[in-house]
GROMACS .gro file of C-alpha atoms in nm:
model
  361
    1MET     CA    1  -0.994   5.148   0.881
    2ARG     CA    2  -0.669   5.049   1.049
    3LYS     CA    3  -0.844   4.747   1.212
    4LEU     CA    4  -0.974   4.637   0.873
    5TYR     CA    5  -0.623   4.661   0.728
    6PHE     CA    6  -0.477   4.435   0.996
    7PHE     CA    7  -0.768   4.193   0.963
    8VAL     CA    8  -0.700   4.159   0.589
    9LEU     CA    9  -0.330   4.100   0.660
   10PHE     CA   10  -0.418   3.833   0.917
   11ILE     CA   11  -0.648   3.650   0.675
   12ALA     CA   12  -0.383   3.660   0.403
   13PHE     CA   13  -0.118   3.531   0.644
   14THR     CA   14  -0.326   3.242   0.778
   15THR     CA   15  -0.437   3.148   0.426
   16SER     CA   16  -0.071   3.131   0.323
   17ILE     CA   17   0.017   2.912   0.621
   18THR     CA   18  -0.278   2.681   0.557
   19SER     CA   19  -0.176   2.651   0.193
   20CYS     CA   20   0.177   2.545   0.293
   21ILE     CA   21   0.049   2.290   0.541
   22ALA     CA   22  -0.194   2.141   0.290
   23GLN     CA   23   0.063   2.081   0.017
   24SER     CA   24   0.104   1.706   0.087
   25VAL     CA   25  -0.202   1.481   0.082
   26ILE     CA   26  -0.182   1.172   0.304
   27LEU     CA   27  -0.389   0.859   0.246
   28LYS     CA   28  -0.383   0.643   0.558
   29SER     CA   29  -0.414   0.267   0.519
   30LYS     CA   30  -0.791   0.267   0.573
   31ASP     CA   31  -0.854   0.551   0.327
   32GLN     CA   32  -1.138   0.455   0.094
   33ARG     CA   33  -0.946   0.600  -0.200
   34ILE     CA   34  -0.706   0.302  -0.188
   35ARG     CA   35  -0.806  -0.003  -0.392
   36TYR     CA   36  -0.678  -0.321  -0.222
   37THR     CA   37  -0.668  -0.657  -0.397
   38GLY     CA   38  -0.581  -0.982  -0.220
   39ARG     CA   39  -0.613  -1.132   0.124
   40ILE     CA   40  -0.506  -0.824   0.321
   41ASN     CA   41  -0.573  -0.763   0.688
   42GLN     CA   42  -0.668  -0.415   0.811
   43THR     CA   43  -0.572  -0.306   1.162
   44ASP     CA   44  -0.634   0.040   1.307
   45GLU     CA   45  -0.274   0.134   1.233
   46ALA     CA   46  -0.178  -0.044   0.911
   47ALA     CA   47  -0.268  -0.287   0.635
   48GLU     CA   48  -0.094  -0.624   0.662
   49LEU     CA   49   0.019  -0.786   0.336
   50TYR     CA   50   0.125  -1.150   0.319
   51TRP     CA   51   0.051  -1.321  -0.011
   52THR     CA   52   0.218  -1.295  -0.350
   53GLY     CA   53   0.018  -1.064  -0.575
   54SER     CA   54  -0.134  -0.856  -0.296
   55SER     CA   55  -0.167  -0.505  -0.430
   56LEU     CA   56  -0.261  -0.144  -0.348
   57LYS     CA   57  -0.372   0.100  -0.612
   58ILE     CA   58  -0.457   0.471  -0.614
   59ASN     CA   59  -0.551   0.747  -0.856
   60PHE     CA   60  -0.410   1.096  -0.812
   61ASP     CA   61  -0.351   1.420  -0.996
   62GLY     CA   62   0.010   1.524  -0.943
   63THR     CA   63   0.374   1.443  -1.007
   64GLY     CA   64   0.459   1.169  -0.758
   65ALA     CA   65   0.394   0.970  -0.444
   66SER     CA   66   0.570   0.788  -0.162
   67ALA     CA   67   0.460   0.523   0.088
   68VAL     CA   68   0.537   0.457   0.452
   69MET     CA   69   0.595   0.085   0.505
   70GLN     CA   70   0.773  -0.161   0.730
   71ASP     CA   71   0.874  -0.517   0.646
   72GLU     CA   72   0.881  -0.792   0.906
   73ARG     CA   73   1.224  -0.923   0.807
   74GLY     CA   74   1.342  -0.692   0.530
   75GLU     CA   75   1.308  -0.956   0.259
   76ASN     CA   76   1.006  -0.852   0.052
   77TYR     CA   77   1.017  -0.685  -0.288
   78TYR     CA   78   0.743  -0.478  -0.452
   79THR     CA   79   0.688  -0.388  -0.814
   80ILE     CA   80   0.581  -0.028  -0.878
   81ILE     CA   81   0.343   0.025  -1.170
   82VAL     CA   82   0.248   0.373  -1.290
   83ASP     CA   83  -0.016   0.413  -1.559
   84ASP     CA   84   0.003   0.037  -1.630
   85LYS     CA   85   0.381   0.044  -1.686
   86VAL     CA   86   0.641  -0.105  -1.450
   87ILE     CA   87   0.876   0.175  -1.346
   88ASN     CA   88   1.074   0.024  -1.058
   89THR     CA   89   1.114  -0.243  -0.790
   90ILE     CA   90   1.171  -0.162  -0.424
   91HIS     CA   91   1.328  -0.382  -0.156
   92LEU     CA   92   1.181  -0.310   0.186
   93ASP     CA   93   1.368  -0.271   0.512
   94ASN     CA   94   1.257  -0.398   0.851
   95THR     CA   95   1.232  -0.043   0.986
   96LYS     CA   96   0.934   0.186   0.937
   97GLN     CA   97   1.025   0.441   0.671
   98ALA     CA   98   0.907   0.631   0.365
   99TYR     CA   99   0.983   0.495   0.017
  100THR     CA  100   0.969   0.710  -0.292
  101LEU     CA  101   0.748   0.528  -0.541
  102ALA     CA  102   0.729   0.778  -0.827
  103GLU     CA  103   0.857   1.131  -0.878
  104ASN     CA  104   0.886   1.392  -1.152
  105LEU     CA  105   0.587   1.250  -1.337
  106PRO     CA  106   0.420   1.468  -1.599
  107ALA     CA  107   0.162   1.691  -1.432
  108GLY     CA  108  -0.183   1.538  -1.456
  109LYS     CA  109  -0.378   1.228  -1.361
  110HIS     CA  110  -0.197   0.902  -1.283
  111THR     CA  111  -0.264   0.555  -1.148
  112LEU     CA  112  -0.009   0.400  -0.913
  113GLU     CA  113   0.003   0.038  -0.800
  114LEU     CA  114   0.221  -0.146  -0.548
  115PHE     CA  115   0.236  -0.521  -0.621
  116LYS     CA  116   0.390  -0.773  -0.376
  117ARG     CA  117   0.614  -0.992  -0.592
  118THR     CA  118   0.743  -1.216  -0.310
  119GLU     CA  119   0.559  -1.477  -0.106
  120TRP     CA  120   0.457  -1.505   0.256
  121ASP     CA  121   0.756  -1.702   0.379
  122LYS     CA  122   0.953  -1.376   0.337
  123GLY     CA  123   0.744  -1.224   0.617
  124LYS     CA  124   0.455  -0.981   0.620
  125THR     CA  125   0.459  -0.613   0.527
  126LEU     CA  126   0.290  -0.330   0.716
  127PHE     CA  127   0.158  -0.051   0.494
  128TYR     CA  128   0.081   0.273   0.679
  129GLN     CA  129   0.009   0.541   0.420
  130PHE     CA  130   0.060   0.698   0.081
  131THR     CA  131   0.191   1.054   0.074
  132LEU     CA  132   0.133   1.246  -0.248
  133ALA     CA  133   0.380   1.499  -0.381
  134LYS     CA  134   0.305   1.857  -0.281
  135ASP     CA  135   0.015   2.020  -0.462
  136ALA     CA  136  -0.115   1.678  -0.571
  137THR     CA  137  -0.479   1.578  -0.538
  138ALA     CA  138  -0.610   1.237  -0.439
  139LEU     CA  139  -0.879   1.108  -0.674
  140PRO     CA  140  -1.149   0.843  -0.625
  141PRO     CA  141  -1.012   0.487  -0.622
  142PRO     CA  142  -0.957   0.295  -0.946
  143ASP     CA  143  -1.265   0.104  -1.056
  144ALA     CA  144  -1.269  -0.261  -0.958
  145LYS     CA  145  -1.203  -0.481  -1.259
  146LYS     CA  146  -1.514  -0.666  -1.367
  147ARG     CA  147  -1.345  -1.003  -1.411
  148LYS     CA  148  -1.201  -1.192  -1.115
  149ILE     CA  149  -0.958  -1.483  -1.107
  150GLU     CA  150  -0.787  -1.673  -0.826
  151PHE     CA  151  -0.497  -1.917  -0.841
  152PHE     CA  152  -0.414  -2.188  -0.589
  153GLY     CA  153  -0.062  -2.307  -0.653
  154ASN     CA  154   0.295  -2.373  -0.550
  155SER     CA  155   0.637  -2.230  -0.641
  156ILE     CA  156   0.552  -2.228  -1.012
  157THR     CA  157   0.257  -1.999  -0.952
  158CYS     CA  158   0.460  -1.779  -0.713
  159GLY     CA  159   0.729  -1.717  -0.976
  160TYR     CA  160   1.000  -1.892  -0.774
  161ALA     CA  161   1.345  -1.839  -0.928
  162ASP     CA  162   1.197  -1.701  -1.251
  163GLU     CA  163   1.455  -1.420  -1.253
  164ASP     CA  164   1.758  -1.637  -1.171
  165THR     CA  165   1.945  -1.656  -1.501
  166THR     CA  166   2.248  -1.841  -1.356
  167GLY     CA  167   2.095  -2.188  -1.359
  168GLN     CA  168   2.121  -2.215  -0.979
  169ASP     CA  169   1.741  -2.212  -0.944
  170ARG     CA  170   1.753  -1.973  -0.650
  171GLY     CA  171   1.415  -1.883  -0.506
  172SER     CA  172   1.534  -1.624  -0.259
  173ALA     CA  173   1.357  -1.289  -0.276
  174PRO     CA  174   1.573  -1.109  -0.536
  175TYR     CA  175   1.511  -1.385  -0.792
  176GLU     CA  176   1.140  -1.442  -0.732
  177ASN     CA  177   0.901  -1.222  -0.930
  178GLY     CA  178   0.535  -1.304  -0.889
  179TYR     CA  179   0.441  -1.013  -1.114
  180LEU     CA  180   0.581  -1.209  -1.409
  181SER     CA  181   0.447  -1.552  -1.316
  182TYR     CA  182   0.217  -1.724  -1.566
  183ALA     CA  183  -0.071  -1.662  -1.324
  184ALA     CA  184  -0.025  -1.285  -1.301
  185LEU     CA  185   0.038  -1.264  -1.676
  186THR     CA  186  -0.285  -1.453  -1.741
  187ALA     CA  187  -0.484  -1.228  -1.509
  188ARG     CA  188  -0.353  -0.913  -1.679
  189HIS     CA  189  -0.427  -1.055  -2.023
  190PHE     CA  190  -0.794  -1.082  -1.926
  191ASP     CA  191  -0.786  -0.751  -1.734
  192ALA     CA  192  -0.901  -0.943  -1.428
  193GLN     CA  193  -0.859  -0.886  -1.057
  194TYR     CA  194  -0.591  -1.126  -0.937
  195VAL     CA  195  -0.563  -1.320  -0.613
  196CYS     CA  196  -0.280  -1.570  -0.563
  197THR     CA  197  -0.324  -1.820  -0.281
  198SER     CA  198   0.004  -2.000  -0.329
  199LYS     CA  199   0.320  -2.113  -0.152
  200SER     CA  200   0.643  -2.266  -0.275
  201GLY     CA  201   0.680  -2.631  -0.180
  202ILE     CA  202   0.316  -2.694  -0.100
  203GLY     CA  203   0.112  -2.995  -0.202
  204ILE     CA  204  -0.233  -3.142  -0.151
  205THR     CA  205  -0.129  -3.454   0.041
  206VAL     CA  206   0.227  -3.360   0.147
  207SER     CA  207   0.460  -3.060   0.125
  208TRP     CA  208   0.826  -2.981   0.182
  209PHE     CA  209   0.717  -2.824   0.513
  210PRO     CA  210   0.450  -2.911   0.774
  211LEU     CA  211   0.148  -2.759   0.600
  212ILE     CA  212  -0.061  -2.869   0.302
  213MET     CA  213  -0.298  -2.667   0.087
  214PRO     CA  214  -0.619  -2.816   0.235
  215GLU     CA  215  -0.498  -2.680   0.570
  216MET     CA  216  -0.417  -2.326   0.455
  217TYR     CA  217  -0.641  -2.243   0.158
  218ASN     CA  218  -0.887  -2.065   0.389
  219ARG     CA  219  -0.641  -1.849   0.584
  220LEU     CA  220  -0.610  -1.471   0.586
  221ASP     CA  221  -0.271  -1.466   0.761
  222PRO     CA  222  -0.111  -1.782   0.623
  223THR     CA  223   0.109  -1.823   0.932
  224ASP     CA  224  -0.185  -1.820   1.174
  225PRO     CA  225  -0.427  -2.117   1.182
  226THR     CA  226  -0.683  -1.905   1.369
  227SER     CA  227  -0.682  -1.631   1.101
  228ILE     CA  228  -0.969  -1.729   0.871
  229TRP     CA  229  -1.039  -1.562   0.537
  230ASN     CA  230  -1.391  -1.445   0.459
  231PHE     CA  231  -1.455  -1.589   0.112
  232LYS     CA  232  -1.746  -1.352   0.061
  233LYS     CA  233  -1.499  -1.064   0.025
  234TYR     CA  234  -1.377  -1.195  -0.310
  235THR     CA  235  -1.574  -1.423  -0.540
  236PRO     CA  236  -1.377  -1.520  -0.852
  237ASP     CA  237  -1.534  -1.602  -1.186
  238VAL     CA  238  -1.251  -1.844  -1.258
  239VAL     CA  239  -1.035  -2.049  -1.022
  240VAL     CA  240  -0.715  -2.214  -1.147
  241ILE     CA  241  -0.558  -2.485  -0.933
  242ASN     CA  242  -0.203  -2.593  -1.021
  243LEU     CA  243  -0.102  -2.844  -0.752
  244PHE     CA  244   0.042  -3.196  -0.721
  245GLN     CA  245   0.395  -3.115  -0.848
  246ASN     CA  246   0.541  -3.137  -0.497
  247ASP     CA  247   0.335  -3.442  -0.407
  248SER     CA  248   0.478  -3.618  -0.714
  249TRP     CA  249   0.828  -3.589  -0.568
  250ILE     CA  250   0.776  -3.645  -0.198
  251VAL     CA  251   0.565  -3.962  -0.229
  252ASN     CA  252   0.880  -4.128  -0.367
  253GLN     CA  253   1.098  -4.021  -0.073
  254PRO     CA  254   1.017  -4.244   0.227
  255ASN     CA  255   1.300  -4.088   0.430
  256ASN     CA  256   1.159  -3.738   0.392
  257PRO     CA  257   1.034  -3.611   0.732
  258GLN     CA  258   0.706  -3.491   0.579
  259PHE     CA  259   0.655  -3.827   0.406
  260LYS     CA  260   0.688  -3.997   0.744
  261GLU     CA  261   0.459  -3.744   0.910
  262ARG     CA  262   0.184  -3.776   0.648
  263PHE     CA  263   0.213  -4.137   0.532
  264GLY     CA  264   0.418  -4.327   0.789
  265SER     CA  265   0.628  -4.592   0.618
  266LYS     CA  266   0.410  -4.666   0.316
  267ALA     CA  267   0.356  -4.445   0.012
  268PRO     CA  268  -0.007  -4.354  -0.062
  269GLU     CA  269  -0.194  -4.559  -0.319
  270PRO     CA  270  -0.332  -4.382  -0.629
  271GLU     CA  271  -0.680  -4.407  -0.483
  272GLN     CA  272  -0.570  -4.208  -0.177
  273LEU     CA  273  -0.419  -3.937  -0.395
  274ILE     CA  274  -0.728  -3.916  -0.614
  275LYS     CA  275  -0.955  -3.895  -0.310
  276ALA     CA  276  -0.744  -3.622  -0.148
  277TYR     CA  277  -0.750  -3.414  -0.468
  278LYS     CA  278  -1.125  -3.462  -0.506
  279GLU     CA  279  -1.189  -3.355  -0.146
  280PHE     CA  280  -0.985  -3.040  -0.194
  281ILE     CA  281  -1.177  -2.946  -0.509
  282LYS     CA  282  -1.500  -3.005  -0.319
  283ASN     CA  283  -1.381  -2.754  -0.058
  284ILE     CA  284  -1.316  -2.496  -0.331
  285ARG     CA  285  -1.655  -2.562  -0.487
  286LYS     CA  286  -1.819  -2.516  -0.148
  287VAL     CA  287  -1.677  -2.165  -0.100
  288TYR     CA  288  -1.716  -2.070  -0.467
  289PRO     CA  289  -2.040  -2.242  -0.577
  290LYS     CA  290  -2.065  -2.059  -0.911
  291ALA     CA  291  -1.700  -2.036  -1.017
  292GLN     CA  292  -1.557  -2.209  -1.319
  293ILE     CA  293  -1.271  -2.424  -1.186
  294VAL     CA  294  -0.970  -2.528  -1.392
  295CYS     CA  295  -0.772  -2.817  -1.245
  296ALA     CA  296  -0.435  -2.763  -1.407
  297LEU     CA  297  -0.088  -2.916  -1.380
  298GLY     CA  298   0.246  -2.814  -1.529
  299SER     CA  299   0.492  -2.721  -1.659
  300MET     CA  300   0.745  -2.916  -1.452
  301ASP     CA  301   0.800  -3.291  -1.458
  302ALA     CA  302   0.461  -3.391  -1.315
  303THR     CA  303   0.338  -3.352  -1.675
  304LYS     CA  304   0.626  -3.528  -1.849
  305ALA     CA  305   0.547  -3.827  -2.070
  306GLY     CA  306   0.439  -4.127  -1.865
  307SER     CA  307   0.356  -3.932  -1.550
  308PRO     CA  308   0.049  -4.071  -1.371
  309TRP     CA  309  -0.038  -3.738  -1.206
  310PRO     CA  310  -0.253  -3.589  -1.481
  311GLY     CA  311  -0.451  -3.910  -1.473
  312TYR     CA  312  -0.511  -3.878  -1.101
  313ILE     CA  313  -0.654  -3.531  -1.156
  314GLU     CA  314  -0.873  -3.649  -1.444
  315LYS     CA  315  -1.019  -3.929  -1.230
  316ALA     CA  316  -1.085  -3.695  -0.939
  317VAL     CA  317  -1.261  -3.441  -1.161
  318ALA     CA  318  -1.464  -3.709  -1.338
  319ALA     CA  319  -1.586  -3.838  -1.002
  320LEU     CA  320  -1.714  -3.491  -0.912
  321ASN     CA  321  -1.944  -3.486  -1.217
  322ASP     CA  322  -1.944  -3.105  -1.229
  323LYS     CA  323  -1.970  -2.949  -1.575
  324GLN     CA  324  -1.808  -2.628  -1.450
  325ILE     CA  325  -1.485  -2.805  -1.352
  326TYR     CA  326  -1.224  -2.863  -1.623
  327THR     CA  327  -0.880  -3.018  -1.650
  328HIS     CA  328  -0.586  -2.869  -1.834
  329PHE     CA  329  -0.227  -2.989  -1.844
  330ILE     CA  330   0.054  -2.757  -1.948
  331PRO     CA  331   0.326  -2.944  -2.137
  332TYR     CA  332   0.649  -3.041  -1.961
  333LYS     CA  333   0.910  -2.773  -2.022
  334ASN     CA  334   1.191  -3.033  -2.025
  335THR     CA  335   1.457  -2.805  -1.874
  336PRO     CA  336   1.615  -2.808  -1.527
  337GLY     CA  337   1.476  -2.614  -1.234
  338HIS     CA  338   1.175  -2.388  -1.212
  339PRO     CA  339   1.021  -2.204  -1.507
  340SER     CA  340   1.223  -1.907  -1.630
  341LEU     CA  341   1.059  -1.582  -1.735
  342LYS     CA  342   1.038  -1.712  -2.089
  343GLU     CA  343   0.884  -2.039  -1.972
  344GLN     CA  344   0.640  -1.854  -1.747
  345GLN     CA  345   0.525  -1.658  -2.051
  346ALA     CA  346   0.487  -1.982  -2.247
  347MET     CA  347   0.273  -2.122  -1.966
  348ALA     CA  348   0.059  -1.808  -1.969
  349ASP     CA  349   0.013  -1.833  -2.346
  350ASP     CA  350  -0.094  -2.196  -2.309
  351LEU     CA  351  -0.339  -2.125  -2.027
  352ILE     CA  352  -0.482  -1.815  -2.197
  353ALA     CA  353  -0.557  -2.017  -2.510
  354PHE     CA  354  -0.737  -2.278  -2.299
  355LEU     CA  355  -0.939  -2.020  -2.106
  356ASP     CA  356  -1.031  -1.838  -2.426
  357LYS     CA  357  -1.206  -2.145  -2.563
  358THR     CA  358  -1.339  -2.284  -2.236
  359VAL     CA  359  -1.460  -2.031  -1.980
  360LYS     CA  360  -1.727  -1.763  -1.997
  361TRP     CA  361  -1.660  -1.443  -1.805
   0.00000   0.00000   0.00000
């Protein structure tokens, strides 16, 4: 009888210890209960995030969650969304540490999303794990959204300087919010999965740095020419391409180092520009044979009255003779600098109206 008594005490004690240990649920980076969206690399230790709009999403039953992350240079910002509402923004450090994402939530089921609002020139982020608040339960991953959209673009699509209200047009990390770019707004309007293959300063024939979109559109890690993206992992219904704004400036600057590198001493003729655009669209069509492609431009001065750039795009698209490729030009905003938050919303409204009447999901 005495042995039975001590056995019962032992079971009770070990059950209590096990209960204490099991209070926090950890979801490592490769946990199947995490829904990733974007061109994200998975190593044995961590997920590597580069591109604007890359996101991680989980479902759980509990009151909060944290994440262990490390930023390459300590420049990236992430938007935290709980139950489809933005609750905070976090600025990452270049040391590995835990970040509180949400706490003191009402008990019950919640969805939490981390959204990378800054672009890849700010460095990559390593994501190691989610840790749920004690007594929380991890749930199956959020369902994948049925609609899929991808944007190829430049600073406008990245949300460069959209939160700089001083007029200085600063695109450094605190003032860049890709979550509120016209592209992300459009994707959320249609409840679509969102991938943003974009970089500030990039063009199709020339950029403000030594890389053009035809050379990087197929990369997983945008800084590594040997890191190739598998296009079969994400097949969008709709592709929106908003490029040529940077080309429109640099082709008129013969002293620009990238002008010299790409063109020598003579600016490209319209036929060269049209051909280059057409070849890029052919590359996109090759990897996405069934997608509906929108060749857009705007809302900076490449679409102002008298600009030849919309015409170049129209000629390139016409030459492709593809009924699933459309053109759409967002009106010139006629204000200095990059689009503000208000102007990004106006762009989204314009594009949404066009997609509503044009594409079939």
